[in-house]
Structures are given as C-alpha cells and as structure tokens.
Short mmCIF file of C-alpha atoms and ligand atoms in Angstrom, two decimals:
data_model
loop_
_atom_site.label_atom_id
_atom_site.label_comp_id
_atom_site.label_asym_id
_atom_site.label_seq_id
_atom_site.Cartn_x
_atom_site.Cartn_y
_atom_site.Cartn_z
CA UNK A 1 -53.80 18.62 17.20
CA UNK A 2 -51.63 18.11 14.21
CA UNK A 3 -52.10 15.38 11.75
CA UNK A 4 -49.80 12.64 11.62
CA UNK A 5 -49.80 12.54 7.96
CA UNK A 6 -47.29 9.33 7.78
CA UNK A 7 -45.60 6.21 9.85
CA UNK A 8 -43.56 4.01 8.51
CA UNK A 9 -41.27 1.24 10.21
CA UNK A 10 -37.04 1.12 9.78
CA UNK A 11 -37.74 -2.90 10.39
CA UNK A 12 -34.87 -4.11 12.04
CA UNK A 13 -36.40 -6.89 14.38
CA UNK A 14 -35.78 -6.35 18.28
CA UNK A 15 -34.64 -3.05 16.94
CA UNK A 16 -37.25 -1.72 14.92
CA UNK A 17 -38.18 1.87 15.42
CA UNK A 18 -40.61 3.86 14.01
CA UNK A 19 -40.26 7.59 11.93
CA UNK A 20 -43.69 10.35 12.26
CA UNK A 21 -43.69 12.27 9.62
CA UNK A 22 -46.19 15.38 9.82
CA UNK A 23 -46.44 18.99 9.76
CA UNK A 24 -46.68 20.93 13.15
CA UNK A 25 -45.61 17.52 14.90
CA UNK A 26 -42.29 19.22 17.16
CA UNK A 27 -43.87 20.09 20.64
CA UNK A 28 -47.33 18.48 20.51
CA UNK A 29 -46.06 14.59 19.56
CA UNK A 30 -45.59 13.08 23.22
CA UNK A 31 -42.68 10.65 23.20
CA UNK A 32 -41.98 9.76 26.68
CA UNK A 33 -43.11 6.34 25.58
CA UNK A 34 -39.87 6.21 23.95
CA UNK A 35 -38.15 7.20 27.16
CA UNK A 36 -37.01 4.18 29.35
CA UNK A 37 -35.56 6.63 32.54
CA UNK A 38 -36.85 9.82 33.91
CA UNK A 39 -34.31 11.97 32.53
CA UNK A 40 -33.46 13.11 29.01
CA UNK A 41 -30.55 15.37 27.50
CA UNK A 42 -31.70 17.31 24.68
CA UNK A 43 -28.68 18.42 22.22
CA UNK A 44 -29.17 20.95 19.85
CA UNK A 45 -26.65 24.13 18.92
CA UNK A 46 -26.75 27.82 19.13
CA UNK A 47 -28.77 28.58 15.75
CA UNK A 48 -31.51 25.55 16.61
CA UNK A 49 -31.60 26.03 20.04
CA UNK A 50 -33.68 29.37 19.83
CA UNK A 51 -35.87 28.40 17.09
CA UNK A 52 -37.26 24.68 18.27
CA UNK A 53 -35.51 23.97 21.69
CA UNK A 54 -38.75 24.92 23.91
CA UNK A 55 -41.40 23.19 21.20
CA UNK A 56 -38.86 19.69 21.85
CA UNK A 57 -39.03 20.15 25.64
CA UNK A 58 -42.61 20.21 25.21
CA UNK A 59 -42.41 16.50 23.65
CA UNK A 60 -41.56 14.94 27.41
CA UNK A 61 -43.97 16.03 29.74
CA UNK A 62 -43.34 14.83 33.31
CA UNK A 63 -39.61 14.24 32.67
CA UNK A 64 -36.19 16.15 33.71
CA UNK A 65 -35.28 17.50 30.32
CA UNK A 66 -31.66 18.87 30.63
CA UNK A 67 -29.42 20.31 27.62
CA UNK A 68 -26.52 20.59 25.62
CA UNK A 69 -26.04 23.46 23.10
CA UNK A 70 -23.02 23.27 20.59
CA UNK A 71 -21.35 25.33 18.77
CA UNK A 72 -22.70 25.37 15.18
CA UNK A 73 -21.26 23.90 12.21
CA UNK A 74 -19.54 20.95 10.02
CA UNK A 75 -16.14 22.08 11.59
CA UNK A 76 -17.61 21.07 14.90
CA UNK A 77 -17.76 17.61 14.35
CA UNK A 78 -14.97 16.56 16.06
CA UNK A 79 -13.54 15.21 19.56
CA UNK A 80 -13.43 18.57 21.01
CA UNK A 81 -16.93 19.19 20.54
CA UNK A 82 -18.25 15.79 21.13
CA UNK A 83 -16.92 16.00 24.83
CA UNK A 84 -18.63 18.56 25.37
CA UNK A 85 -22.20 16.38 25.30
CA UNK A 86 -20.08 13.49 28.06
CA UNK A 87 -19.40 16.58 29.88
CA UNK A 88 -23.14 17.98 30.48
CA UNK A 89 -24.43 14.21 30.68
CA UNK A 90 -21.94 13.56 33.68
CA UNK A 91 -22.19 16.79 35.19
CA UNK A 92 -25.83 16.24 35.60
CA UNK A 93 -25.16 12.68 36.68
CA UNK A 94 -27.17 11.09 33.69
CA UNK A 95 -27.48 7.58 34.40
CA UNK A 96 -27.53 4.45 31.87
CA UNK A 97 -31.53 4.89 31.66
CA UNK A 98 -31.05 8.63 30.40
CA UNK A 99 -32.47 9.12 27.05
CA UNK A 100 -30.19 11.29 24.55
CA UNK A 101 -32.43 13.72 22.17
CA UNK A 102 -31.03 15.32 18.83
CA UNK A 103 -32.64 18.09 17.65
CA UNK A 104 -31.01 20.06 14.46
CA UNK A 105 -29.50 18.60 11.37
CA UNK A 106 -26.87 15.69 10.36
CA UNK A 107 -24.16 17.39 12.11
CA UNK A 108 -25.92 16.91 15.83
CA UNK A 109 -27.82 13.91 14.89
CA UNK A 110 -24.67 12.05 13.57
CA UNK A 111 -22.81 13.41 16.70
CA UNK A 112 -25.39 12.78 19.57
CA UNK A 113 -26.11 9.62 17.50
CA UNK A 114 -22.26 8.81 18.42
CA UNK A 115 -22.17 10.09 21.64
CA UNK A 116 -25.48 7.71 22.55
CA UNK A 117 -23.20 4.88 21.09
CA UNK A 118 -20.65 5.42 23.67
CA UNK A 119 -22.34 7.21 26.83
CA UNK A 120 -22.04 4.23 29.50
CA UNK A 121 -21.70 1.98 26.74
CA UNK A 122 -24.86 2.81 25.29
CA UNK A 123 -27.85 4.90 26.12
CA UNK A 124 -30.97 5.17 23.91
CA UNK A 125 -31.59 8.58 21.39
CA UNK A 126 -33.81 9.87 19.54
CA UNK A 127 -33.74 11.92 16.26
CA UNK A 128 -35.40 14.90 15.92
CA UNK A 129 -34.16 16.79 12.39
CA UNK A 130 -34.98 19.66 11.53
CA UNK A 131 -33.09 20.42 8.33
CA UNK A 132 -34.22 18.87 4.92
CA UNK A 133 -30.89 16.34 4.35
CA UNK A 134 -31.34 15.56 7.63
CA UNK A 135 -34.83 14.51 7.54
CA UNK A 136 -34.19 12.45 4.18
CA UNK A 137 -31.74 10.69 5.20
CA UNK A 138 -29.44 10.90 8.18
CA UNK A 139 -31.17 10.67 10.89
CA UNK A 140 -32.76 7.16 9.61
CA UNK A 141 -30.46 4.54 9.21
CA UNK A 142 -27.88 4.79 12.34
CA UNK A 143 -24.69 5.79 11.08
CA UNK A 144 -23.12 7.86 13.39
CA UNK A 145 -20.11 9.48 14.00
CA UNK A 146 -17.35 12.57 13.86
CA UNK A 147 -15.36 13.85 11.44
CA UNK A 148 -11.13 13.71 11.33
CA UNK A 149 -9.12 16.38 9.81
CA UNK A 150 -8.24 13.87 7.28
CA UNK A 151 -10.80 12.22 5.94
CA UNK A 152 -15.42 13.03 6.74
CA UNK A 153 -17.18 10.83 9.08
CA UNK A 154 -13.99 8.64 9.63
CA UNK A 155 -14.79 8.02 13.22
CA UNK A 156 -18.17 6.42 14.21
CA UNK A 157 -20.69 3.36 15.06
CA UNK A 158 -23.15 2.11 13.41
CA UNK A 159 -25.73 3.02 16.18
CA UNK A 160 -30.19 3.58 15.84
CA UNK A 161 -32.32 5.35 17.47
CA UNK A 162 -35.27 4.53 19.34
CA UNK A 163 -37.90 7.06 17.36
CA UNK A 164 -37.57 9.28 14.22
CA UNK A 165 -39.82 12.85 14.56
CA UNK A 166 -39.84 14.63 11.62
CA UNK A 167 -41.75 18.06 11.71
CA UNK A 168 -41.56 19.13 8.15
CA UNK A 169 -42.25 22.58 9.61
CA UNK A 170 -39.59 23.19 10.81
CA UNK A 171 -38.43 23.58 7.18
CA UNK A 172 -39.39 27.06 7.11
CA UNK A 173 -36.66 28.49 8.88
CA UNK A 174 -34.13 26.64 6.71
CA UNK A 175 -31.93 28.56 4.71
CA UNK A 176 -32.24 28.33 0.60
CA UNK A 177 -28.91 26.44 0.91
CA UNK A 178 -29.49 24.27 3.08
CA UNK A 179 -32.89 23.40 1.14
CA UNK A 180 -30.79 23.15 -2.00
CA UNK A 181 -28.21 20.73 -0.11
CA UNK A 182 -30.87 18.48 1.38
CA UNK A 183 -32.47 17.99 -2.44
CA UNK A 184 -28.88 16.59 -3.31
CA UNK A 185 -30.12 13.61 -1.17
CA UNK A 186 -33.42 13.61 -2.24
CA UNK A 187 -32.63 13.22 -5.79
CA UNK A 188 -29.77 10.29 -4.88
CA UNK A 189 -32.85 8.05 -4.04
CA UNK A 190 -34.47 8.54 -7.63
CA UNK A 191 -30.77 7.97 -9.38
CA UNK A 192 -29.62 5.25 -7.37
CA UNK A 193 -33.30 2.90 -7.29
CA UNK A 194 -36.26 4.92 -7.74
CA UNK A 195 -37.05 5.89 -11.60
CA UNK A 196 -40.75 7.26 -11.27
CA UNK A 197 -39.48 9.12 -8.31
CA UNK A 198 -36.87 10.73 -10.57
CA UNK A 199 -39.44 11.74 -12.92
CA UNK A 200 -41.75 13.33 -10.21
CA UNK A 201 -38.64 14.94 -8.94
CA UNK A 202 -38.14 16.89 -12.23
CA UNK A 203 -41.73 17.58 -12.87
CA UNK A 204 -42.08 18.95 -9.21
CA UNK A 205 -38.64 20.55 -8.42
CA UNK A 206 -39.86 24.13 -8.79
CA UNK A 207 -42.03 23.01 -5.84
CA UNK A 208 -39.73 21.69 -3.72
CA UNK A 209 -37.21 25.09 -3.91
CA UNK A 210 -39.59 26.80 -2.96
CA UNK A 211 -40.87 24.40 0.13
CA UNK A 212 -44.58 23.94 -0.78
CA UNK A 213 -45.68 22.00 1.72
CA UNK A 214 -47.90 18.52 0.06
CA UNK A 215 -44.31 18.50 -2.41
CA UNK A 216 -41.77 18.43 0.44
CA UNK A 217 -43.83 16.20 2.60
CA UNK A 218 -44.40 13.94 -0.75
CA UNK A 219 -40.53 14.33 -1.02
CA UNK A 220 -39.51 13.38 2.61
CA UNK A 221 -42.24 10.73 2.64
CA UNK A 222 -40.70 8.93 -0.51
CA UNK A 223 -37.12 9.14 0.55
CA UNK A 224 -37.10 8.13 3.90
CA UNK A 225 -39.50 5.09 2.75
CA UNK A 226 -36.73 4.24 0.14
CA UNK A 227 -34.32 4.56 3.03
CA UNK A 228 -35.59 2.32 5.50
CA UNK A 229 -36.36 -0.08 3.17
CA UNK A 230 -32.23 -0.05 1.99
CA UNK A 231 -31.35 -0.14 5.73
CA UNK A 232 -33.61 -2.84 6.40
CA UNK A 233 -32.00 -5.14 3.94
CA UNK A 234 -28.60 -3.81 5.09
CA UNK A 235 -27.98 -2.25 7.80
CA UNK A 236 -24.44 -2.77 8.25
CA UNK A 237 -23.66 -1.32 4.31
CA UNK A 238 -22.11 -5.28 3.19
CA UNK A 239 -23.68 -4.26 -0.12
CA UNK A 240 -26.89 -2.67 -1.11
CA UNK A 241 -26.66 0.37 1.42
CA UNK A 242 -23.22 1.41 -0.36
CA UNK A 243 -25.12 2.24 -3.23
CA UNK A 244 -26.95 5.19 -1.01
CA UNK A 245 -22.78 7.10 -1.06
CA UNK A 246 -23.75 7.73 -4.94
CA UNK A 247 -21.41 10.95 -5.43
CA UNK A 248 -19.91 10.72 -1.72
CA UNK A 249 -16.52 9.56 -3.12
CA UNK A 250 -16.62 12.93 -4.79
CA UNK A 251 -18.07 14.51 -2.56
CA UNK A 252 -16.63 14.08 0.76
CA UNK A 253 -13.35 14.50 -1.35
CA UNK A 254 -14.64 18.10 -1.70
CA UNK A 255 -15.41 18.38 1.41
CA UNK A 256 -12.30 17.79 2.67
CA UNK A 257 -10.31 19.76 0.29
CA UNK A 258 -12.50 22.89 0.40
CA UNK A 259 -12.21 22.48 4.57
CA UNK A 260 -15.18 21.48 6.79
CA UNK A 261 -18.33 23.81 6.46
CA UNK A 262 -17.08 25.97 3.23
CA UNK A 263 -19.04 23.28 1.02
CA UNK A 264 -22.01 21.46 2.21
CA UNK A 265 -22.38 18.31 2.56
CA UNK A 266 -25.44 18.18 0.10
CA UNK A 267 -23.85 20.74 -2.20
CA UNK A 268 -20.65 18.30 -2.85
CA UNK A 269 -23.01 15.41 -2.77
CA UNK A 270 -24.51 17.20 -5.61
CA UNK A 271 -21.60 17.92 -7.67
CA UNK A 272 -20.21 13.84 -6.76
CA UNK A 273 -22.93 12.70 -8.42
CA UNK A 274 -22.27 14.93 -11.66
CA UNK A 275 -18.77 13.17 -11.58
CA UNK A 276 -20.06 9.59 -11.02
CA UNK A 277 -22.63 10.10 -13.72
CA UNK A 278 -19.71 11.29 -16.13
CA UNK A 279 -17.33 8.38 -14.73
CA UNK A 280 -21.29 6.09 -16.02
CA UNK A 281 -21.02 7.71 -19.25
CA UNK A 282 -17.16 6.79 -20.19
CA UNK A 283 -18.04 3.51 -18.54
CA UNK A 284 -20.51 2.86 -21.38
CA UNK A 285 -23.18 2.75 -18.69
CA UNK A 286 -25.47 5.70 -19.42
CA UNK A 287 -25.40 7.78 -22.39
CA UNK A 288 -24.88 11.48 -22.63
CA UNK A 289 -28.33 12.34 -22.58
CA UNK A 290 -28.88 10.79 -19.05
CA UNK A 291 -26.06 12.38 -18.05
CA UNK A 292 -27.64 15.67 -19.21
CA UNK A 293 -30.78 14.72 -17.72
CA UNK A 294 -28.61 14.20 -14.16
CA UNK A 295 -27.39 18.02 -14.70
CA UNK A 296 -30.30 19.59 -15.29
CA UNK A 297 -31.77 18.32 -11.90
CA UNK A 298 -28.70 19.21 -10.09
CA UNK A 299 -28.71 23.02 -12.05
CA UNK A 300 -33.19 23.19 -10.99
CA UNK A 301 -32.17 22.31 -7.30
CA UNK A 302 -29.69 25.03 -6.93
CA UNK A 303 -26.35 22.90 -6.36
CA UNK A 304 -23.10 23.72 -7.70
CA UNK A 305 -21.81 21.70 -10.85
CA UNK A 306 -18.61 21.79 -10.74
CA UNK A 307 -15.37 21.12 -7.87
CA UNK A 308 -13.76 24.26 -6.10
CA UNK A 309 -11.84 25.73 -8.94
CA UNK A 310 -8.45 24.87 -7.17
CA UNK A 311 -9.38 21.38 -6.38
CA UNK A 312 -7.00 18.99 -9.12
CA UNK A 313 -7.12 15.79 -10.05
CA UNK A 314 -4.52 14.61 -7.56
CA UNK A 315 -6.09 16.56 -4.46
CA UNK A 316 -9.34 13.97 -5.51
CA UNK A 317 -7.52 10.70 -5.40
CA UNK A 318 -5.44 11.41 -2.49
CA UNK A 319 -8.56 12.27 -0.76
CA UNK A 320 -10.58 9.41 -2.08
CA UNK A 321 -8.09 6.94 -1.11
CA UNK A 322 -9.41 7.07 2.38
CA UNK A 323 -13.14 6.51 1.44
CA UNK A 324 -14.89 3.92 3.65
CA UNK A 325 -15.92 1.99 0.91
CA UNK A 326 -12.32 1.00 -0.05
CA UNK A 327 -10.68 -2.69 0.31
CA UNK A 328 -7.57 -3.13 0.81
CA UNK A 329 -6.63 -0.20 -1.21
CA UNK A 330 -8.96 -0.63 -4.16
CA UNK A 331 -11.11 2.17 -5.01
CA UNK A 332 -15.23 1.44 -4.87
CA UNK A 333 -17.36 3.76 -6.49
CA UNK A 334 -21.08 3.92 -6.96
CA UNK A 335 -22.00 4.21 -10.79
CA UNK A 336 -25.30 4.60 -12.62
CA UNK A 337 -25.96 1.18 -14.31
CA UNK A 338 -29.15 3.17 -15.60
CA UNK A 339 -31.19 6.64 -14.30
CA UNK A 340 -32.70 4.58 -11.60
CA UNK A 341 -29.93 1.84 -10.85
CA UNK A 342 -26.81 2.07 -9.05
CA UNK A 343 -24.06 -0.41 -8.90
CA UNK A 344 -20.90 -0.26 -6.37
CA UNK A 345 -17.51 -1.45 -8.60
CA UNK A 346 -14.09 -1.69 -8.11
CA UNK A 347 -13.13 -2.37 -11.45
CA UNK A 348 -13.94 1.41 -13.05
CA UNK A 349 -10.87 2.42 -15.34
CA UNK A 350 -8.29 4.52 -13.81
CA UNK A 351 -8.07 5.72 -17.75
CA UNK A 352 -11.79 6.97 -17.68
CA UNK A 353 -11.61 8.41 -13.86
CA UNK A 354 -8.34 10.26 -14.99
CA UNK A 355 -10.40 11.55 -17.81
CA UNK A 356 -13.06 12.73 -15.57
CA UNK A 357 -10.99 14.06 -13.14
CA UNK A 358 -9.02 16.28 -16.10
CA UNK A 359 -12.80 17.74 -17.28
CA UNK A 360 -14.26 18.49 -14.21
CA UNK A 361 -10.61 19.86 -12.78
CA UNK A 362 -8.80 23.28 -13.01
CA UNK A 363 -10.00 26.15 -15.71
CA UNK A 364 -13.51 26.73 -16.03
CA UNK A 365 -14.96 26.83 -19.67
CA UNK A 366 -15.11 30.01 -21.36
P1 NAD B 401 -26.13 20.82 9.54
O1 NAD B 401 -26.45 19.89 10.60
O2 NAD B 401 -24.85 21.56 9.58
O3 NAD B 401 -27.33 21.86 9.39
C1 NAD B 401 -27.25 22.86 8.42
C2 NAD B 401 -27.45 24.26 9.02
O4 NAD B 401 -28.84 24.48 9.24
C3 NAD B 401 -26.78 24.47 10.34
O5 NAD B 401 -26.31 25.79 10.40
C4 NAD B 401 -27.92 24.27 11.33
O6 NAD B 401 -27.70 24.90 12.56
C5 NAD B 401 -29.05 24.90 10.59
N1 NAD B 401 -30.39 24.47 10.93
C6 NAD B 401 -30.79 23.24 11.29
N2 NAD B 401 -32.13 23.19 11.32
C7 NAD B 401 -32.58 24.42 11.01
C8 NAD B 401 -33.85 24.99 10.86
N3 NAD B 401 -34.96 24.25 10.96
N4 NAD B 401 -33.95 26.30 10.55
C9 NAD B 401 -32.81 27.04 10.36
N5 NAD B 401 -31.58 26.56 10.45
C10 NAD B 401 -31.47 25.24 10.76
O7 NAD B 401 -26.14 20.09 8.10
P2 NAD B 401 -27.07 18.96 7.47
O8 NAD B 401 -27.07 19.23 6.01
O9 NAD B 401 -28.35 18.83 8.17
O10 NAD B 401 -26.25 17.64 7.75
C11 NAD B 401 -24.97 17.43 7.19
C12 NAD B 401 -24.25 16.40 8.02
O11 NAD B 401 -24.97 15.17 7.96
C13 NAD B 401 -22.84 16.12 7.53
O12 NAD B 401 -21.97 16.07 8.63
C14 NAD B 401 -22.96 14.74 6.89
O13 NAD B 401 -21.77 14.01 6.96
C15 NAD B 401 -24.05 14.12 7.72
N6 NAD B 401 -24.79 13.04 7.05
C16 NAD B 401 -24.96 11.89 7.74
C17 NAD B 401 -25.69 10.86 7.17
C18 NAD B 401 -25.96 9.62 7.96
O14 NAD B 401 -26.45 8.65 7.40
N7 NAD B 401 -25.70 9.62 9.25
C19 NAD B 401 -26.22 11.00 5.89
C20 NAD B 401 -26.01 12.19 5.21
C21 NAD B 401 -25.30 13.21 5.80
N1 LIG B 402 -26.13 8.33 3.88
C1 LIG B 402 -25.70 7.03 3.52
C2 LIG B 402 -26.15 5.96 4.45
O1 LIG B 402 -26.85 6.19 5.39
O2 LIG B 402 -25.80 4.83 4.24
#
C-alpha cells in the first residue's frame, strides 16, 4: 500500500477539505467517502486519459464511474468545450448527488472545477492533478473557470472541491516543459512570502528538473502548504491571495498575445515575474542583485526570459487592461517589496512600467 507521505487541511470552516499528497497514491487511495451519490463523472482528455484514467476508476470502488474525455489543450478552455462535460453528465442522467472528478492538469481542473460550479447549480468535485503547476497550485484554492478570446480565465466561479489527490507519480510522464512551467509556480511561493523556501529552491533546483522524487515531493509539499494557508486567510482574493498573480499581469498578457497554448501558462508566469521584478527594481524596491538572483532561478528552471519577440509595449497594456485585478480602470500589479515579500499596488509609475516595457520589448540584445 502506498505511503501517504502528507495531509494537510485548505481550512475553510463548513468547507474545509483535505489534499493527500504521496507517491503511488492514484488508484489505490479509496475516496468514495468523498462521494455523496452513487455515480461519478470522471473528466480527463485524450493525452491523460490513457495514461491514469483506469488507476482513477480504481479510486471508487462500488460506484458507476462514467466519463468525459476532452480534447487537449489551453485553446480548449472555452464554451465549446465546456459543453461538452453538461452534455455527457445529462446524457447519462447525472443527478444533483453526482460527484464530478478531474483528473489532468489546470486546464481540466479549472474547467470541471467550473462546470461543478454550474451543473444543477452545483455538484461536488474532486481534483485529481497530475501535472506539476497543477499540483502546486491550481487545483487547491477553487478558482475556476474558462478562458475568452480576449482576455485568460475571464469567465469563472470561485468554486472548491471536496478532496485534493495528488500522486506525485504521475510526474513521470510529464513532459520537460511542462516540469519547467509548473516550477514557475513553485518558485512564485518563495518570491512572493517564503524566503528560506527560495533559498532551498536554488540550492535544490538541479533536483527538481530532473524530478527526484524526496525534492519534488519536498517542493509540492511546501507550496501547496503555503497555498492553503493564503486561501485560508482569503479565499475570495480581497487582498492577500492577489499577491499569489506575481508575474500574471505579464504573463497572461503573453498568453494572450502569443494565442492560447503557444506559451504556457507557467512559462509566461515565468517571464511575468522577470518583468515585475524589473518594474521592483525601478520602483526602488529590490536592487539589481535580487533581480539577478530572480533570473538566475528562472534561467536553472528552464523558462524563457524574455516576451515573444513581436510582443510591444502597447500589445502589453492593451492586454493588461483587462486583468482581474484592475479597479475601475487602474492597473494593480504585484511587486517584490523584498525576495520573499510581495505587495499588490496601484500606484507603480507609468514612467518606470514604460521603461520596462521598452527593455524587455522588440530587438533582442546582441
Ligand atoms: P495543462 O492542463 O494544459 O497540462 C499540460 C499538458 O500536460 C497537457 O498537454 C496535458 O494533457 C498534459 N498532462 C497532464 N498530466 C500529464 C501527465 N501526468 N503526464 C503527461 N502529460 C500530462 O496545463 P497546466 O500547466 O497543468 O495548467 C495550466 C492551466 O491552469 C492554465 O489554464 C491556467 O490558467 C490554469 N491555472 C489555474 C490556477 C487556479 O488557481 N485555478 C492556477 C494556475 C494556473
Ligand atoms: N493561482 C492564483 C490563485 O489561485 O489565486
């Protein structure tokens, strides 16, 4: 039987749920005593599905386990492909007491997350990810949603899930690029409130690319611990949990630009956090050589450094002006007060974001 090497609670009162964390965990953890109903609708897509879709069944003995299998990629998160999970719910007549399963990364948990939110008003889920960014960060915390051609994750609820099962195992399959885009994440939590974690994260990073098993489970352990505990205090993102977009602004701008799925969401995570620490720097927050420090762990995880080469300065602020974070048309962005404190201000200089725009924007240098 495989050890259950960690618990920990996302404490949300009536709505508290647990995450396992352990290796070998995916088709030997029973969690039908998460499941209200006698049916549940796994949803999963086409490159999961042949890798992990039998091992999930095998977590709900005794019950009707139907499924769902989507197409694969960011470019999928939309309407279209969302209806396609109400579809195989009501064709099999799943009731209110159906329990929704999502197994693969952010892009099925955030959409069967969503998709849970609105079934019959509301059915129960549960998050099974099995990529690294997903098991760091979004399938704890309940945000979940689709995208819209114009703007990433624009359409959602804030929604959470009965169980978290994390089977760092399952890591093994993942692509080198997807491992790369999931330590964007990873090393948000040591910028944005975790200093010692930052350090272990450089000491250890050589570990982590290549997925040895006591660092990644050390790695997923930390972060989603430093995740619950942010959700916990704010779940609804009225302050605190904002600081956990550190290089989204950026980033989803990228995303958009370079069209869903050519960048990754870690990847442009990774390069938004380059920016913001530059934007920290001309802010007189951080000094160059924590900005240098912020590079080099960026450069060891694998993650590009710099926007698509086409991407200008104008693409970036017409595409951040429809960040979530915004109020009534003011721009928020998440800066590094320190290498281990984040801040959320609206009062950045245009001056200094035009001049980071203009460095990070157009010809590469020689
Ligand atoms: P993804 O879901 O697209 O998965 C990446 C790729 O890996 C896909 O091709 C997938 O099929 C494949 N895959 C999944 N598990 C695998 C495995 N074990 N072995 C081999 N291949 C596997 O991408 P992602 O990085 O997991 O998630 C990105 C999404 O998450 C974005 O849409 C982003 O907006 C969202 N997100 C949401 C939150 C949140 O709080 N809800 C936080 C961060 C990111
Ligand atoms: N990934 C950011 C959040 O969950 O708030």
């Amino acid at each position: 039987m495989p050890e259950l090497h960690h618990q920990l609670i996302v404490e949300l009162g009536d709505r508290s749920y647990p995450i396992l964390i352990g290796a070998g965990l995916l088709g030997s953890q029973d969690l039908t005593g998460y499941v209200a109903g006698s049916k549940v609708m796994i949803v999963t897509n086409n490159t999961v599905a042949p890798l992990y879709l039998e091992r999930a069944r095998a977590c709900f003995p005794g019950k009707q386990v139907d499924t769902v299998v989507l197409p694969d990629g960011e470019q999928y998160k939309d309407w279209q492909t969302l209806n396609r999970i109400f579809d195989g719910l009501l064709e099999r007549t799943h009731t209110r007491n159906t329990t929704l399963v999502a197994l693969g990364g952010g892009v099925v948990g955030d959409m069967t997350g969503f998709a849970a939110a609105c079934y019959q008003r509301g059915v129960p889920f549960i998050q099974i990810p099995t990529t690294l960014l997903s098991q760091v960060d979004s399938s704890v915390g309940g945000k979940t949603g689709i995208n819209h051609p114009l703007g990433k994750n624009m359409i959602g609820a804030f929604y959470q899930p009965q169980v978290v099962l994390i089977d760092t195992d399952t890591l093994t399959t993942l692509p080198p690029r997807e491992v790369a885009a999931g330590l964007a994440e990873v090393i948000k939590y040591g910028l944005i409130r975790e200093p010692a974690f930052l350090d272990w994260l450089e000491a250890s990073m050589d570990r982590l690319t290549a997925l040895e098993p006591a660092a990644v489970a050390e790695a997923v352990y930390r972060s989603c611990a430093c995740k619950a505990d942010v959700v916990a205090q704010d779940e609804r993102e009225s302050g605190l949990r904002a600081t956990l977009n550190l290089g989204h602004t950026f980033g989803h701008a990228i995303e958009t630009f370079a069209g869903y799925g050519q960048w990754l969401h870690g990847e442009a995570v990774g390069t938004g956090m380059i920016l913001a620490a530059d934007l920290s720097v001309r802010e007189g927050m951080i000094d160059r050589t924590d900005y240098e420090r912020v590079v080099r762990l960026i450069r060891a995880a694998g993650l590009p450094e710099r926007p698509p080469e086409t991407m200008t300065p104008a693409d970036f602020r017409r595409l951040m002006a429809v960040d979530k974070k915004n109020v009534d048309g003011r721009l928020r962005l998440v800066l590094l007060r320190s290498l281990g404190e984040a801040t959320v201000t609206d009062t950045a200089s245009d001056a200094h974001l035009t001049s980071t725009l203009d460095a990070f924007c157009g010809q590469r240098p020689a």
